[in-house]
Amino acid sequence: MKTPFLADTHIHSIHSFDGHDSIADIAAAARSAGLSCIAVTDHFECGKVDSPDQCESSRIRDSVANAALENGSELRVLRGLELGQPQCAMEQANALLAENDYDFVLGSVHYINDGEDFYWFDYKKVDAAAVYDRYINDVLLVAQNCEFDSLAHLTYPLRYMTLRDGATLDISRFDDIHDAIFETLAKRGKALEVNTKLIGRSGGFFTPDAAMLRRFRELGGKLITLGSDSHSASVVGGGIREGIELLRECGFDSYVIYENRTPTQIEI
């Protein structure tokens, strides 16, 4: 039986403010886990953030350089970036994109415009629907206006709203905005990430979920990336096999990796 090509293209190292392990240790863990390809996508947060080191470009230069050093024939190590809320500071985002040679760029939203990460809200006390409304409209702006390859962890605040704090939110009320995002990604030839970070946890789920993946496909979406969103070497590759099974169930026959900002199809 042919060994499957397994790629995890959302990984954070010590060059992220919240990462724990070196890229060398991450690459070693990826080899041990049977992965064929990883992308190191360290954080750079645009706009108002909790601390200055979250938008320090020297960390990204080091991340890109270290990833290039680890690239080899037995494991592709791609030079990546997770660009947080670029719609808040387009000049800053574009300067960083021009500063390094990347294989792959994730676009994401972690903060709202006044500088609060969705992690910090107590969803037992705030209106989860109002917070999600602010989030998803910012995601639409990213999809419409920003330069990236794949849109990361759509429905990100649900990690904290529902899984952590037990809030109730009917996100179907935002289906029109979700559809606008999917249509925009399809029209622009951008990918949608299946984020597997929560798989294996009690009550864990994919972001986005199966219904949203099927809708993305219905609206013309073709490109999918897979990422564990790992922040330590011990969980690199987590949920990737399950993510591939999910894609099959949703009617996809491939996912993609990016090299030099160009997608390559990986048949599943």
Coordinates of C-alpha atoms in Angstrom, one line a residue:
M1 CA 0.0 0.0 0.0
K2 CA 1.3 3.4 -1.0
T3 CA 2.4 5.6 2.0
P4 CA 0.1 8.7 2.1
F5 CA 1.5 12.1 1.6
L6 CA 0.8 13.9 4.9
A7 CA 1.2 17.7 5.2
D8 CA 0.7 19.9 8.2
T9 CA 0.9 23.5 7.0
H10 CA 0.1 25.5 10.2
I11 CA 2.8 25.2 12.8
H12 CA 4.3 27.6 15.3
S13 CA 7.9 27.6 16.7
I14 CA 9.8 29.5 19.3
H15 CA 9.7 32.4 16.8
S16 CA 6.0 32.8 17.6
F17 CA 5.4 34.7 20.9
D18 CA 3.4 31.7 22.1
G19 CA 5.5 28.9 20.5
H20 CA 7.6 26.4 22.6
D21 CA 10.0 24.5 20.4
S22 CA 12.7 25.1 17.8
I23 CA 12.2 24.4 14.1
A24 CA 14.8 21.7 14.3
D25 CA 12.8 19.9 17.0
I26 CA 9.6 20.4 15.1
A27 CA 11.1 18.9 12.0
A28 CA 12.4 15.9 14.0
A29 CA 8.9 15.4 15.4
A30 CA 7.3 15.6 12.0
R31 CA 9.6 12.9 10.6
S32 CA 8.8 10.7 13.6
A33 CA 5.1 11.3 13.0
G34 CA 5.4 10.2 9.4
L35 CA 4.8 13.6 7.8
S36 CA 6.0 14.3 4.3
C37 CA 5.7 18.1 4.5
I38 CA 5.3 20.9 7.1
A39 CA 5.0 24.6 6.8
V40 CA 6.3 26.8 9.7
T41 CA 3.9 29.6 10.0
D42 CA 4.9 31.8 12.8
H43 CA 2.7 34.6 14.1
F44 CA 2.8 38.2 13.0
E45 CA -0.1 40.2 14.4
C46 CA -1.0 43.5 12.7
G47 CA -2.7 46.5 14.3
K48 CA -3.3 46.8 18.0
V49 CA -2.1 43.8 20.0
D50 CA -1.3 42.8 23.6
S51 CA 2.4 43.2 23.4
P52 CA 5.0 44.7 20.9
D53 CA 6.8 41.3 20.3
Q54 CA 3.7 40.1 18.5
C55 CA 4.5 42.4 15.6
E56 CA 8.3 42.1 15.6
S57 CA 9.5 41.4 12.1
S58 CA 12.9 40.1 13.1
R59 CA 11.2 37.0 14.5
I60 CA 9.7 36.2 11.2
R61 CA 13.1 36.7 9.4
D62 CA 14.6 34.1 11.8
S63 CA 11.7 31.7 11.3
V64 CA 11.9 31.8 7.5
A65 CA 15.7 31.4 7.7
N66 CA 15.5 28.5 10.1
A67 CA 12.8 26.7 8.1
A68 CA 15.0 26.9 5.0
L69 CA 17.8 25.3 6.8
E70 CA 15.7 22.3 7.9
N71 CA 14.3 21.7 4.4
G72 CA 15.4 18.3 3.0
S73 CA 14.5 15.5 0.7
E74 CA 12.9 13.3 3.4
L75 CA 10.8 16.2 4.8
R76 CA 9.8 19.4 3.0
V77 CA 10.0 22.3 5.4
L78 CA 8.2 25.3 3.9
R79 CA 8.8 28.9 4.8
G80 CA 5.6 30.3 6.0
L81 CA 3.8 33.0 7.9
E82 CA 0.5 33.5 9.8
L83 CA -0.5 37.1 9.1
G84 CA -3.1 38.2 11.7
Q85 CA -5.8 40.7 10.9
P86 CA -3.9 42.4 8.0
Q87 CA -7.0 44.4 7.2
C88 CA -6.2 46.5 10.3
A89 CA -2.8 47.7 9.0
M90 CA -2.4 47.0 5.3
E91 CA 0.8 49.0 5.0
Q92 CA 2.4 47.0 7.8
A93 CA 1.2 43.7 6.4
N94 CA 2.4 44.5 2.9
A95 CA 5.8 45.5 4.2
L96 CA 6.2 42.2 6.0
L97 CA 5.1 40.3 2.9
A98 CA 7.8 42.1 0.8
E99 CA 10.5 41.5 3.4
N100 CA 10.9 37.7 3.0
D101 CA 10.6 34.9 0.5
Y102 CA 7.7 32.8 1.6
D103 CA 6.3 29.5 0.4
F104 CA 3.0 29.9 2.1
V105 CA 1.0 32.7 3.9
L106 CA -2.0 32.1 6.1
G107 CA -4.4 35.0 6.6
S108 CA -6.3 35.1 10.0
V109 CA -8.1 37.2 12.5
H110 CA -7.3 36.9 16.2
Y111 CA -8.1 40.4 17.4
I112 CA -10.8 42.9 17.0
N113 CA -9.9 46.4 16.0
D114 CA -9.6 47.8 19.5
G115 CA -6.8 45.3 20.3
E116 CA -8.6 42.5 22.2
D117 CA -7.8 38.9 21.2
F118 CA -11.0 36.7 21.2
Y119 CA -9.2 34.5 23.7
W120 CA -9.6 37.0 26.5
F121 CA -13.3 37.5 26.4
D122 CA -15.4 35.8 29.1
Y123 CA -18.3 34.4 27.0
K124 CA -20.3 33.7 30.0
K125 CA -20.7 37.5 30.5
V126 CA -20.5 39.0 27.0
D127 CA -22.9 38.7 24.0
A128 CA -21.2 35.9 22.0
A129 CA -23.3 36.8 18.9
A130 CA -22.1 40.4 18.9
V131 CA -18.5 39.4 19.3
Y132 CA -18.8 36.8 16.5
D133 CA -20.4 39.5 14.3
R134 CA -17.4 41.7 14.6
Y135 CA -15.1 38.8 14.0
I136 CA -16.8 37.4 10.9
N137 CA -17.1 40.9 9.2
D138 CA -13.3 41.4 9.7
V139 CA -12.7 38.0 8.2
L140 CA -14.7 39.0 5.1
L141 CA -12.5 42.1 4.8
V142 CA -9.4 39.9 4.9
A143 CA -10.9 37.6 2.2
Q144 CA -11.8 40.5 0.0
N145 CA -8.7 42.7 0.3
C146 CA -5.6 41.0 1.7
E147 CA -2.8 39.0 0.2
F148 CA -2.6 35.5 1.6
D149 CA -2.8 31.9 0.3
S150 CA -5.2 30.2 2.7
L151 CA -7.7 31.6 5.2
A152 CA -6.9 30.1 8.6
H153 CA -9.3 28.6 11.2
L154 CA -12.6 30.1 10.1
T155 CA -14.9 30.3 13.2
Y156 CA -11.8 30.8 15.4
P157 CA -13.8 32.4 18.4
L158 CA -15.8 29.2 18.8
R159 CA -12.8 27.6 20.4
Y160 CA -13.4 29.9 23.4
M161 CA -17.1 30.7 23.1
T162 CA -18.4 27.1 23.0
L163 CA -15.7 24.6 23.8
R164 CA -14.1 26.6 26.7
D165 CA -16.9 28.8 28.1
G166 CA -20.0 26.8 27.1
A167 CA -21.8 29.7 25.4
T168 CA -24.6 29.0 23.0
L169 CA -24.4 30.5 19.5
D170 CA -26.4 29.7 16.4
I171 CA -23.8 30.7 13.8
S172 CA -26.3 29.9 11.0
R173 CA -27.6 33.5 11.5
F174 CA -24.3 34.5 9.8
D175 CA -24.7 32.2 6.8
D176 CA -24.9 35.1 4.4
I177 CA -21.5 36.4 5.5
H178 CA -20.0 32.9 5.5
D179 CA -21.2 32.5 1.9
A180 CA -19.7 35.8 0.9
I181 CA -16.4 34.7 2.3
F182 CA -16.6 31.4 0.5
E183 CA -17.5 33.0 -2.8
T184 CA -14.7 35.5 -2.4
L185 CA -12.1 32.8 -1.8
A186 CA -13.3 30.9 -4.8
K187 CA -13.3 33.9 -7.0
R188 CA -9.8 35.0 -5.9
G189 CA -8.4 31.5 -6.1
K190 CA -7.6 31.4 -2.4
A191 CA -7.6 28.3 -0.2
L192 CA -9.6 27.5 3.0
E193 CA -7.8 25.9 5.8
V194 CA -9.2 22.9 7.8
N195 CA -7.8 23.5 11.2
T196 CA -7.4 20.3 13.3
K197 CA -6.2 21.9 16.5
L198 CA -9.1 20.7 18.6
I199 CA -9.4 17.2 17.3
G200 CA -8.6 14.7 20.0
R201 CA -9.9 17.0 22.8
S202 CA -13.1 16.3 24.6
G203 CA -15.9 18.0 22.6
G204 CA -13.3 19.1 20.0
F205 CA -14.3 20.0 16.4
F206 CA -12.8 21.1 13.1
T207 CA -12.7 24.8 12.2
P208 CA -14.6 25.1 9.9
D209 CA -16.9 22.2 10.3
A210 CA -18.2 19.7 7.7
A211 CA -21.3 21.7 6.8
M212 CA -19.2 24.8 6.0
L213 CA -16.7 22.8 4.0
R214 CA -19.6 21.3 1.9
R215 CA -20.9 24.8 1.4
F216 CA -17.5 26.1 0.3
R217 CA -17.4 23.4 -2.3
E218 CA -20.9 24.2 -3.5
L219 CA -19.9 27.8 -4.0
G220 CA -17.0 26.9 -6.2
G221 CA -14.2 26.5 -3.6
K222 CA -11.6 24.0 -4.7
L223 CA -8.4 24.6 -2.6
I224 CA -8.1 23.3 0.9
T225 CA -5.1 23.3 3.2
L226 CA -4.7 21.3 6.4
G227 CA -3.1 22.5 9.6
S228 CA -2.7 21.4 13.2
D229 CA -2.0 24.9 14.5
S230 CA 0.5 23.3 16.8
H231 CA 2.5 25.4 19.2
S232 CA 4.7 22.5 20.4
A233 CA 6.6 19.7 18.7
S234 CA 4.6 17.0 20.6
V235 CA 1.4 17.7 18.7
V236 CA 2.8 18.4 15.2
G237 CA 0.6 16.5 12.7
G238 CA -2.2 16.1 15.2
G239 CA -5.6 15.5 13.4
I240 CA -4.2 15.7 9.9
R241 CA -5.2 12.1 9.1
E242 CA -8.7 12.8 10.5
G243 CA -8.8 16.0 8.4
I244 CA -8.1 14.0 5.2
E245 CA -11.0 11.7 6.1
L246 CA -13.3 14.7 6.6
L247 CA -12.4 16.1 3.2
R248 CA -13.3 12.8 1.6
E249 CA -16.6 12.8 3.4
C250 CA -17.3 16.4 2.1
G251 CA -16.6 15.5 -1.5
F252 CA -13.0 16.7 -1.9
D253 CA -10.5 14.5 -3.7
S254 CA -7.4 16.5 -2.8
Y255 CA -5.8 19.2 -0.6
V256 CA -3.0 21.5 -1.4
I257 CA 0.4 22.6 -0.2
Y258 CA 2.1 25.8 -1.4
E259 CA 5.7 26.3 -2.5
N260 CA 6.8 29.7 -3.7
R261 CA 3.2 30.8 -3.1
T262 CA 2.0 28.3 -5.8
P263 CA -0.5 25.5 -4.9
T264 CA 0.3 21.8 -5.6
Q265 CA -2.6 19.3 -5.4
I266 CA -2.2 16.3 -3.1
E267 CA -4.6 13.6 -4.0
I268 CA -6.4 11.8 -1.2

